Coordinates of C-alpha atoms and ligand atoms in Angstrom, one line a residue:
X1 CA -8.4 18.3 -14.5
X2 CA -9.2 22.0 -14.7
X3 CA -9.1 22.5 -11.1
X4 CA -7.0 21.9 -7.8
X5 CA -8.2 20.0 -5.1
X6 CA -7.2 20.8 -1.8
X7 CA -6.4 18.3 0.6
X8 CA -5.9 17.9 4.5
X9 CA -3.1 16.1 5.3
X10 CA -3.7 13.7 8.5
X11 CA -0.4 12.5 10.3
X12 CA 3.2 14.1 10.1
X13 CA 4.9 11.4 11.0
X14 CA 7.4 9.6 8.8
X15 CA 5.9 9.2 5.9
X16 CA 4.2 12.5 5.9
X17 CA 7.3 14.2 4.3
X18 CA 7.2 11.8 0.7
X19 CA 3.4 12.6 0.4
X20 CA 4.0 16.4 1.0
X21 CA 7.3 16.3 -1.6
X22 CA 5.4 13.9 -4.0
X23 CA 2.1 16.3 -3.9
X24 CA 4.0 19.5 -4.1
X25 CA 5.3 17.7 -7.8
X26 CA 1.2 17.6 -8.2
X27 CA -0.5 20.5 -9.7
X28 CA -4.2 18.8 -9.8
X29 CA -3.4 18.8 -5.8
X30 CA -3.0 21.4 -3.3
X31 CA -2.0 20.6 0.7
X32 CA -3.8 23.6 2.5
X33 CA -3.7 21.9 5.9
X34 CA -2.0 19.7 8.0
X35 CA -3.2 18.1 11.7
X36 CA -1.7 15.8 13.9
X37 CA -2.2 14.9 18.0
X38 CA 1.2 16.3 18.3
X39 CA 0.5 20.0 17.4
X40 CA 4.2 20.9 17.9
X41 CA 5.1 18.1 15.2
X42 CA 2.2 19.0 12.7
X43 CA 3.0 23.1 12.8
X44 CA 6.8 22.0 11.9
X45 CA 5.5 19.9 9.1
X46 CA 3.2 23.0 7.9
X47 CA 6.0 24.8 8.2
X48 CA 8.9 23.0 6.6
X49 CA 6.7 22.3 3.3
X50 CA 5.0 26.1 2.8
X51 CA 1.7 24.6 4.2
X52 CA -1.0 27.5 5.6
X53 CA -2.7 25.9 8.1
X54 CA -1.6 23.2 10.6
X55 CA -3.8 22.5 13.4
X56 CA -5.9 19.2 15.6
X57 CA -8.2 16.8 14.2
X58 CA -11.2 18.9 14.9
X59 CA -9.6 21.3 12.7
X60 CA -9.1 19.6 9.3
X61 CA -12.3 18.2 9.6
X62 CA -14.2 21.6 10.0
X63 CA -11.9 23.0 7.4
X64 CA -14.6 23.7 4.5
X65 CA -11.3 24.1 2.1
X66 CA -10.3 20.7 2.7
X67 CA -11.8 18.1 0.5
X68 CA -9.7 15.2 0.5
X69 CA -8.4 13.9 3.7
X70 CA -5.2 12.1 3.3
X71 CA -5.1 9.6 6.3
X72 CA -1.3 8.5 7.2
X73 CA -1.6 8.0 10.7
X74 CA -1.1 4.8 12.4
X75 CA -3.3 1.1 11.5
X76 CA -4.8 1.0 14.3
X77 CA -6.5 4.9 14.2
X78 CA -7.4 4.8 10.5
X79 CA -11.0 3.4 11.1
X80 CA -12.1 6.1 13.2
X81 CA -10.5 8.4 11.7
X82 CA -11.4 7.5 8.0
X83 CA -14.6 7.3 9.5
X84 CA -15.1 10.4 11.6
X85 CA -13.6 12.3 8.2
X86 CA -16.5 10.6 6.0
X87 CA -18.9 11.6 8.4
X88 CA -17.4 15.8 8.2
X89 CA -18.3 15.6 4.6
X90 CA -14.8 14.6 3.3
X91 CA -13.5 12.3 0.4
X92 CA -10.7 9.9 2.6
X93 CA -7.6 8.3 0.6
X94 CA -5.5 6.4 3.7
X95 CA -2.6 4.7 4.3
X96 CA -2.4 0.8 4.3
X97 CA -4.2 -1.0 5.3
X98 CA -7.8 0.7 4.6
X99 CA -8.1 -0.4 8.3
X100 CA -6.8 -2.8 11.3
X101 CA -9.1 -5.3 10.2
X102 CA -11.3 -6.3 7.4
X103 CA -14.8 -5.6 10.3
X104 CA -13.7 -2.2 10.6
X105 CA -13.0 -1.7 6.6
X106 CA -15.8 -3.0 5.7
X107 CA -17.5 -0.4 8.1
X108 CA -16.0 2.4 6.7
X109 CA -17.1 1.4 3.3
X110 CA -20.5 1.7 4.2
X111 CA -19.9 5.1 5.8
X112 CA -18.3 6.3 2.2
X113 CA -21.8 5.1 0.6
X114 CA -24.2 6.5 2.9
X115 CA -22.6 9.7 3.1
X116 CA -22.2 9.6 -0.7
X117 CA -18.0 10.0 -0.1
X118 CA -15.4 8.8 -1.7
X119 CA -13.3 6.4 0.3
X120 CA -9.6 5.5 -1.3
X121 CA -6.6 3.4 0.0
X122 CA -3.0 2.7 -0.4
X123 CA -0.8 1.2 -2.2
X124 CA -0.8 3.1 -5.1
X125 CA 2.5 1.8 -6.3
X126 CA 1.0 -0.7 -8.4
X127 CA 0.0 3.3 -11.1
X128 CA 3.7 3.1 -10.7
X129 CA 5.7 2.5 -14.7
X130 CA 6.4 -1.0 -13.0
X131 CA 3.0 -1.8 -12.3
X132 CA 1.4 -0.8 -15.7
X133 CA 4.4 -2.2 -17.6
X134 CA 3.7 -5.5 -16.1
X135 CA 0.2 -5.1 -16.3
X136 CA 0.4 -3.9 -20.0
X137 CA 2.7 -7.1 -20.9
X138 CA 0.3 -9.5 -19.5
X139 CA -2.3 -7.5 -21.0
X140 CA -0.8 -8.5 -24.4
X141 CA -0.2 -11.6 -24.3
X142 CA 3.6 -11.5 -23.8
X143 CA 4.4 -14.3 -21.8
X144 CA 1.6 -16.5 -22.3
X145 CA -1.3 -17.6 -20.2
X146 CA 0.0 -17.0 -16.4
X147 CA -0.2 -20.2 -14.2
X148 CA 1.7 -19.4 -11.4
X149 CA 3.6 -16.3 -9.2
X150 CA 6.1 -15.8 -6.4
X151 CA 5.9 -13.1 -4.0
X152 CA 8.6 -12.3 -1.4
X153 CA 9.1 -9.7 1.6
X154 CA 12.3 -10.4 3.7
X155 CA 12.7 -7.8 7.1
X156 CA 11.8 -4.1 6.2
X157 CA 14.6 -3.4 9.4
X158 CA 11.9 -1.4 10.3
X159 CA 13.3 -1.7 14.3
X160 CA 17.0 -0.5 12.9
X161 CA 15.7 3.0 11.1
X162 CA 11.8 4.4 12.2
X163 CA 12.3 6.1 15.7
X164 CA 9.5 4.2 17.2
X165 CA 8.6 1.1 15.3
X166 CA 6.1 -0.4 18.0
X167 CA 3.1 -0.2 16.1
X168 CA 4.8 -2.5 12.8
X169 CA 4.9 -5.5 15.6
X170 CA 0.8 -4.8 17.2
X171 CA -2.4 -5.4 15.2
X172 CA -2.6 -3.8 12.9
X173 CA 1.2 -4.5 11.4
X174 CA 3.3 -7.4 10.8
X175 CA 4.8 -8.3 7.7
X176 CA 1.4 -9.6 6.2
X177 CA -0.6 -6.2 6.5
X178 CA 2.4 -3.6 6.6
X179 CA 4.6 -5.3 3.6
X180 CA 1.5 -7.2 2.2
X181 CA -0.5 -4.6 1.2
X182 CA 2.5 -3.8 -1.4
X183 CA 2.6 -7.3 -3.2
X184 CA -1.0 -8.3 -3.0
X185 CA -2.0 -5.0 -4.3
X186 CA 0.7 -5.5 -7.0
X187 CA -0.8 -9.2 -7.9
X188 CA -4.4 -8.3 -8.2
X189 CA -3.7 -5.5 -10.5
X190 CA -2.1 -8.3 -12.6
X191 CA -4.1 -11.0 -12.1
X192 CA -7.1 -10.3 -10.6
X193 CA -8.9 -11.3 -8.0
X194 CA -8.0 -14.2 -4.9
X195 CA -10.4 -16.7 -4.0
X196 CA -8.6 -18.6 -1.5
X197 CA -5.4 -18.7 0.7
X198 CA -3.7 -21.6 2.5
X199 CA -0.9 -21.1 5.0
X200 CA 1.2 -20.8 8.6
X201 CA 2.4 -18.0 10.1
X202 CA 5.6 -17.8 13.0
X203 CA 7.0 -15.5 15.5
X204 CA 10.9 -16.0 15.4
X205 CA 11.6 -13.6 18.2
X206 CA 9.3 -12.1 21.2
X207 CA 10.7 -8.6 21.9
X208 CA 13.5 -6.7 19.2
X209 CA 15.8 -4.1 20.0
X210 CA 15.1 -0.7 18.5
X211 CA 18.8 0.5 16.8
X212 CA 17.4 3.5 15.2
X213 CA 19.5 6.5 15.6
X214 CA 17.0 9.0 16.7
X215 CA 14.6 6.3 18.2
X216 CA 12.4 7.0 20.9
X217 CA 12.4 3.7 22.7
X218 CA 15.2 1.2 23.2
X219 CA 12.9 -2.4 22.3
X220 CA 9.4 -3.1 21.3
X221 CA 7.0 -6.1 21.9
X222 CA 6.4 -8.7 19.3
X223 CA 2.8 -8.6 19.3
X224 CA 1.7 -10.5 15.9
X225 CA 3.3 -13.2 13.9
X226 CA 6.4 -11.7 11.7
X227 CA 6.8 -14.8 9.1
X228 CA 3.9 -15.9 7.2
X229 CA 3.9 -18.4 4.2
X230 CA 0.9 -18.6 2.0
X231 CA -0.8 -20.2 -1.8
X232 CA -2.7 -18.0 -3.0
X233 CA -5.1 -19.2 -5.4
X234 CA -6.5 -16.6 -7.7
X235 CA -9.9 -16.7 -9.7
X236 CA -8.3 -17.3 -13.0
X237 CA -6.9 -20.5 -11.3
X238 CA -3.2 -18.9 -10.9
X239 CA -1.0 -20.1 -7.6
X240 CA 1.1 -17.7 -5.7
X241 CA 3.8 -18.8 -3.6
X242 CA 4.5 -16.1 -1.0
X243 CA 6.4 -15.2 2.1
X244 CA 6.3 -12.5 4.4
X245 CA 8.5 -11.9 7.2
X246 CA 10.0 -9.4 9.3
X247 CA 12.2 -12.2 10.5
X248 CA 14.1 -13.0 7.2
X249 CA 17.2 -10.2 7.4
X250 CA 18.5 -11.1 4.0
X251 CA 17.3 -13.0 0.9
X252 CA 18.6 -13.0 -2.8
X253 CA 14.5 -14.4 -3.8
X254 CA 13.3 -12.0 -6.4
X255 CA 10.6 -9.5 -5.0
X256 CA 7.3 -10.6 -7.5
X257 CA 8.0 -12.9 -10.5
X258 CA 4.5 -14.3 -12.9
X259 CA 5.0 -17.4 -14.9
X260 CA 3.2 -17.8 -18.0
X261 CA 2.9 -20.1 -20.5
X262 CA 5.0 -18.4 -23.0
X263 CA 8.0 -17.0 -19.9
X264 CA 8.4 -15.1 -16.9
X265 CA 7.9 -11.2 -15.8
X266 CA 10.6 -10.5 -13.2
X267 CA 9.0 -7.3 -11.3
X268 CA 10.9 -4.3 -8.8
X269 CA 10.1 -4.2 -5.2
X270 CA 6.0 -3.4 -5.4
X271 CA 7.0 -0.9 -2.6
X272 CA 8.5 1.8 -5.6
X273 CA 6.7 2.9 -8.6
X274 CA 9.2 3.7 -11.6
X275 CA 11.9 0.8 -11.3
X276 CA 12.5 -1.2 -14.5
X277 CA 10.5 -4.5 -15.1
X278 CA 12.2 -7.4 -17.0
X279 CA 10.7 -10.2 -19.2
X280 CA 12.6 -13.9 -20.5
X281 CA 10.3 -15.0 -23.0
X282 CA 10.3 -19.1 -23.6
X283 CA 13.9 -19.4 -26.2
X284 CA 15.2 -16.2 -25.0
X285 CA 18.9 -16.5 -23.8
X286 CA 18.4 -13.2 -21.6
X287 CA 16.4 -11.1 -19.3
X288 CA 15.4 -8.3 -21.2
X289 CA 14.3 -4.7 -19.8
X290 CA 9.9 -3.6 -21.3
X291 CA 10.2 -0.3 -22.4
X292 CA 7.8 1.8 -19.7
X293 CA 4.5 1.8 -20.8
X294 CA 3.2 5.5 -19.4
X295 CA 5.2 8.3 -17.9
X296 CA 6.8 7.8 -14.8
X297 CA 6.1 10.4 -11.9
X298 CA 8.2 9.1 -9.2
X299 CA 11.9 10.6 -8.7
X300 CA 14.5 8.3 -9.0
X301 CA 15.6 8.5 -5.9
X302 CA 13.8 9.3 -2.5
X303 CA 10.2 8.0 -1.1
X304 CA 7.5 9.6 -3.2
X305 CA 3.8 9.1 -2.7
X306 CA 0.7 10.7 -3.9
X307 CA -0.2 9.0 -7.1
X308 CA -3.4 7.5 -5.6
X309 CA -4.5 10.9 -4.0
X310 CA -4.0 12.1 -7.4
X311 CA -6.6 8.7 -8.5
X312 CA -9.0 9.6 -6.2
X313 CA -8.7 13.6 -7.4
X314 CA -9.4 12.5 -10.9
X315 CA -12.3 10.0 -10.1
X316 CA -14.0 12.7 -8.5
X317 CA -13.8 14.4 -11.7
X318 CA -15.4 11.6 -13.7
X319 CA -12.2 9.5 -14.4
X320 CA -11.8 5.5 -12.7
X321 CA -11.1 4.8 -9.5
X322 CA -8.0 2.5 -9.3
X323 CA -7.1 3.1 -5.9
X324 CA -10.2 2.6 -4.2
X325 CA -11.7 1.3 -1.1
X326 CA -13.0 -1.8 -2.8
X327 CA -9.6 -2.6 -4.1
X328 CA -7.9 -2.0 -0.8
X329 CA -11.0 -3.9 0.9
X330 CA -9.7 -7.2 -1.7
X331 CA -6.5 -6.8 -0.7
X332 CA -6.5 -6.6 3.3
X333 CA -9.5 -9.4 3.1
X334 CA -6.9 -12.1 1.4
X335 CA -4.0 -10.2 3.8
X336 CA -6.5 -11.2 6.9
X337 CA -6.7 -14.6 5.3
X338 CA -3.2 -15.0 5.3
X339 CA -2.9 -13.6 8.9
X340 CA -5.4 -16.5 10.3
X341 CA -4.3 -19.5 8.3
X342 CA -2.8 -22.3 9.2
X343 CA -2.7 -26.2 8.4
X344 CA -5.4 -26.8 11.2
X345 CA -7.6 -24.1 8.9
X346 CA -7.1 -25.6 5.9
X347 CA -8.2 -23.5 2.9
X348 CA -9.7 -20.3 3.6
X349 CA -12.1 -18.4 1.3
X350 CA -11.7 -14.6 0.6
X351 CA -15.1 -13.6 0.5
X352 CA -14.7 -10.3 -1.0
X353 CA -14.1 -10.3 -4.5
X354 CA -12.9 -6.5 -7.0
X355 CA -11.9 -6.3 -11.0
X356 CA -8.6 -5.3 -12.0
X357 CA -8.4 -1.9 -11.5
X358 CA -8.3 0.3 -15.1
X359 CA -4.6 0.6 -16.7
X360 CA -3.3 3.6 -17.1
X361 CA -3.7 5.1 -20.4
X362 CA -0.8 4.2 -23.2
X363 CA 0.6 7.6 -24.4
Ligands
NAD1 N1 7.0 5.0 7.5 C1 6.9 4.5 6.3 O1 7.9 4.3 5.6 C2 5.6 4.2 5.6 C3 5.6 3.9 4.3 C4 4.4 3.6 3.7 C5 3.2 3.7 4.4 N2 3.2 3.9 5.7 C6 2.0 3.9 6.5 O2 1.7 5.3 6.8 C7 1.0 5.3 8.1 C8 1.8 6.1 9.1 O3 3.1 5.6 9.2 P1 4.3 6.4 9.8 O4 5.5 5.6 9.7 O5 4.3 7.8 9.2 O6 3.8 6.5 11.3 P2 4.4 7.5 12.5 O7 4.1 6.9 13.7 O8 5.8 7.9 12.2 O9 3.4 8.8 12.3 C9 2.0 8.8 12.5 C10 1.6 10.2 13.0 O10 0.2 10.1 13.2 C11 0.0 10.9 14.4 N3 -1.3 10.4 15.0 C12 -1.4 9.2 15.8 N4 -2.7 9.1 16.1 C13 -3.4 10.2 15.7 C14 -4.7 10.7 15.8 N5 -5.6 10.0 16.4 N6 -5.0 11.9 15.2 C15 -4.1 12.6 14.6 N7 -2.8 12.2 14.4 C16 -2.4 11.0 15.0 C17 1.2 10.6 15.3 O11 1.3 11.6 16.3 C18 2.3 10.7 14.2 O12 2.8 12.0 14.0 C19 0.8 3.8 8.5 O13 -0.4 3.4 8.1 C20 1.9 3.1 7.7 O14 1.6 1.8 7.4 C21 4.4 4.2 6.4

């Protein structure tokens, strides 16, 4: 790209600090403003990261520099707020999911194409080595024909390190749509789209004490389920095993493995980008490590994100869009299914249907 774009960062909460570290290592992006509904916190952010402006909603959006929004506030806010930036003329990329619900999503994609905007959504750790390494070795043929995945989340411990965790337990979170968005996102990349999910989904415990050190509030409601167990049944015929839970404290299940044919890919968390993935082809006596495929960009150590502000950046310079609102759309709409199934719903369909994103390009 031969230019930077600026972007508006909405949000300084948590997360705010690994997009504003992970942009700053950017130079195709450029944070010129920050906002949040705690001015106090979002002129501290500005502050702490070099950023000029820091200001209220209102602000960003009337901010003629600003051209991306990045949207990291809270599920339930993103709609409206992906869709009052749409509406002020700006290109959005948000957090997970695109939106509380697939309705709302599906309303803000309309918005992006009648304002002729460009509407993106996390993850993006599937542009990650890990992602495109996997992607690349099922690309060429290296362990067969895949017939069949597992995908695990045990508890994030969300309630024992983010000062106030409420919102992971309402609509909006849960394991399936805060921890989902990571795997799904991760297993369409691979292996395209899902056409139906079967499943059940639990509530082990009805109120959790927060232990965070500098938390705000001592226990939070248990508002949605926190275990869900699902088959998902892709397009190309392939069966995924999953489970998600917030329940689960420990496991020693691998985070995403794909059977093929010919052996097994055994991939990182889908929650970091540049971890190693390893392959045991059929005869092999070990796991071996796939050279990485394309550059990594993540530090080793550290939350980093930015990589699909950086997608969106490029697509609006003529490139693909990988992390896009379609793709995020596929991915909450089979994360919904999960969220309603159960063994009185039988099989539900995904209606919503994307293409593997682009790989990255091989250097
Ligand atoms: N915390 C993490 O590790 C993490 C990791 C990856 C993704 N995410 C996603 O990022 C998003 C934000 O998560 P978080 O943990 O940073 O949340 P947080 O609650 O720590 O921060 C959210 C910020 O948004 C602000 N906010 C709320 N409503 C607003 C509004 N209407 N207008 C402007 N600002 C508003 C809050 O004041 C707060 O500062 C969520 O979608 C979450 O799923 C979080």
């Amino acid at each position: 790209m031969s230019r930077s774009v600026n972007v508006g960062i909405l949000g300084t909460g948590s997360i705010f600090r690994a997009y504003a570290a992970g942009i700053a290592t950017l130079p195709e992006l450029t944070v010129t403003r920050v906002a949040d509904v705690d001015l106090e916190r979002a002129r501290t952010a500005a502050a702490e990261f070099g950023i000029p402006a820091a200001g209220t909603t209102e602000e960003l959006l009337a901010d003629d520099d600003v051209e991306i929004v990045v949207n990291i506030t809270p599920p339930a806010v993103h709609a409206p707020l992906n869709e009052a930036a749409l509406r002020a003329g700006k290109h959005v990329y948000t957090e997970k999911p695109l939106a509380a619900t697939t309705e709302l999503a599906r309303a803000n994609l309309v918005t992006a194409t009648e304002t002729g905007r460009t509407l993106g959504g996390a993850p993006d750790t599937f542009l990650g080595t890990a992602g495109q390494t996997a992607r690349a070795a099922i690309d060429d043929g290296l362990i067969g024909t895949p017939f069949a995945a597992t995908s695990f989340v045990r508890s994030s411990r969300v309630q024992a390190w983010h000062p106030s965790p409420g919102f992971f337990f309402q609509a909006g979170g849960g394991p399936v749509l805060d921890w989902g968005p990571y795997h799904v996102a991760a297993l369409v990349n691979l292996l395209g789209p899902v056409r139906d999910v079967m499943g059940a989904n639990a509530m082990a415990e009805k109120e959790l004490a927060v232990t965070a050190p500098e938390r705000t509030v001592e226990s939070v409601p248990v508002e949605v389920p926190t275990h869900a167990t699902s088959i998902l049944r892709f397009d190309s015929g392939v069966l995924a095993t999953v489970m998600y839970s917030f329940d689960v404290w420990d496991t020693e299940l691998p985070h995403l493995e794909i059977y093929g044919t010919g052996g097994t890919l055994s991939l990182p968390d889908p929650n970091t980008f540049d971890r190693p993935v390893r392959i045991k082809r059929r005869g092999d006596t070990e796991w071996s490590e796939l050279p990485a495929v394309t550059e990594a960009k993540a530090p080793a150590t550290g939350p980093f994100r930015g990589l699909g502000v950086l997608d969106l950046a490029r697509h609006l310079d003529g490139g693909p869009h990988r992390a896009s609102g379609d793709f995020a759309f596929h991915v909450l709409d089979v994360l919904e299914r999960m969220s309603l199934a159960s063994p009185e719903s039988g099989a539900l369909t995904v209606l919503s249907s994307v293409k593997r994103p682009a790989p990255l390009d091989r250097p």
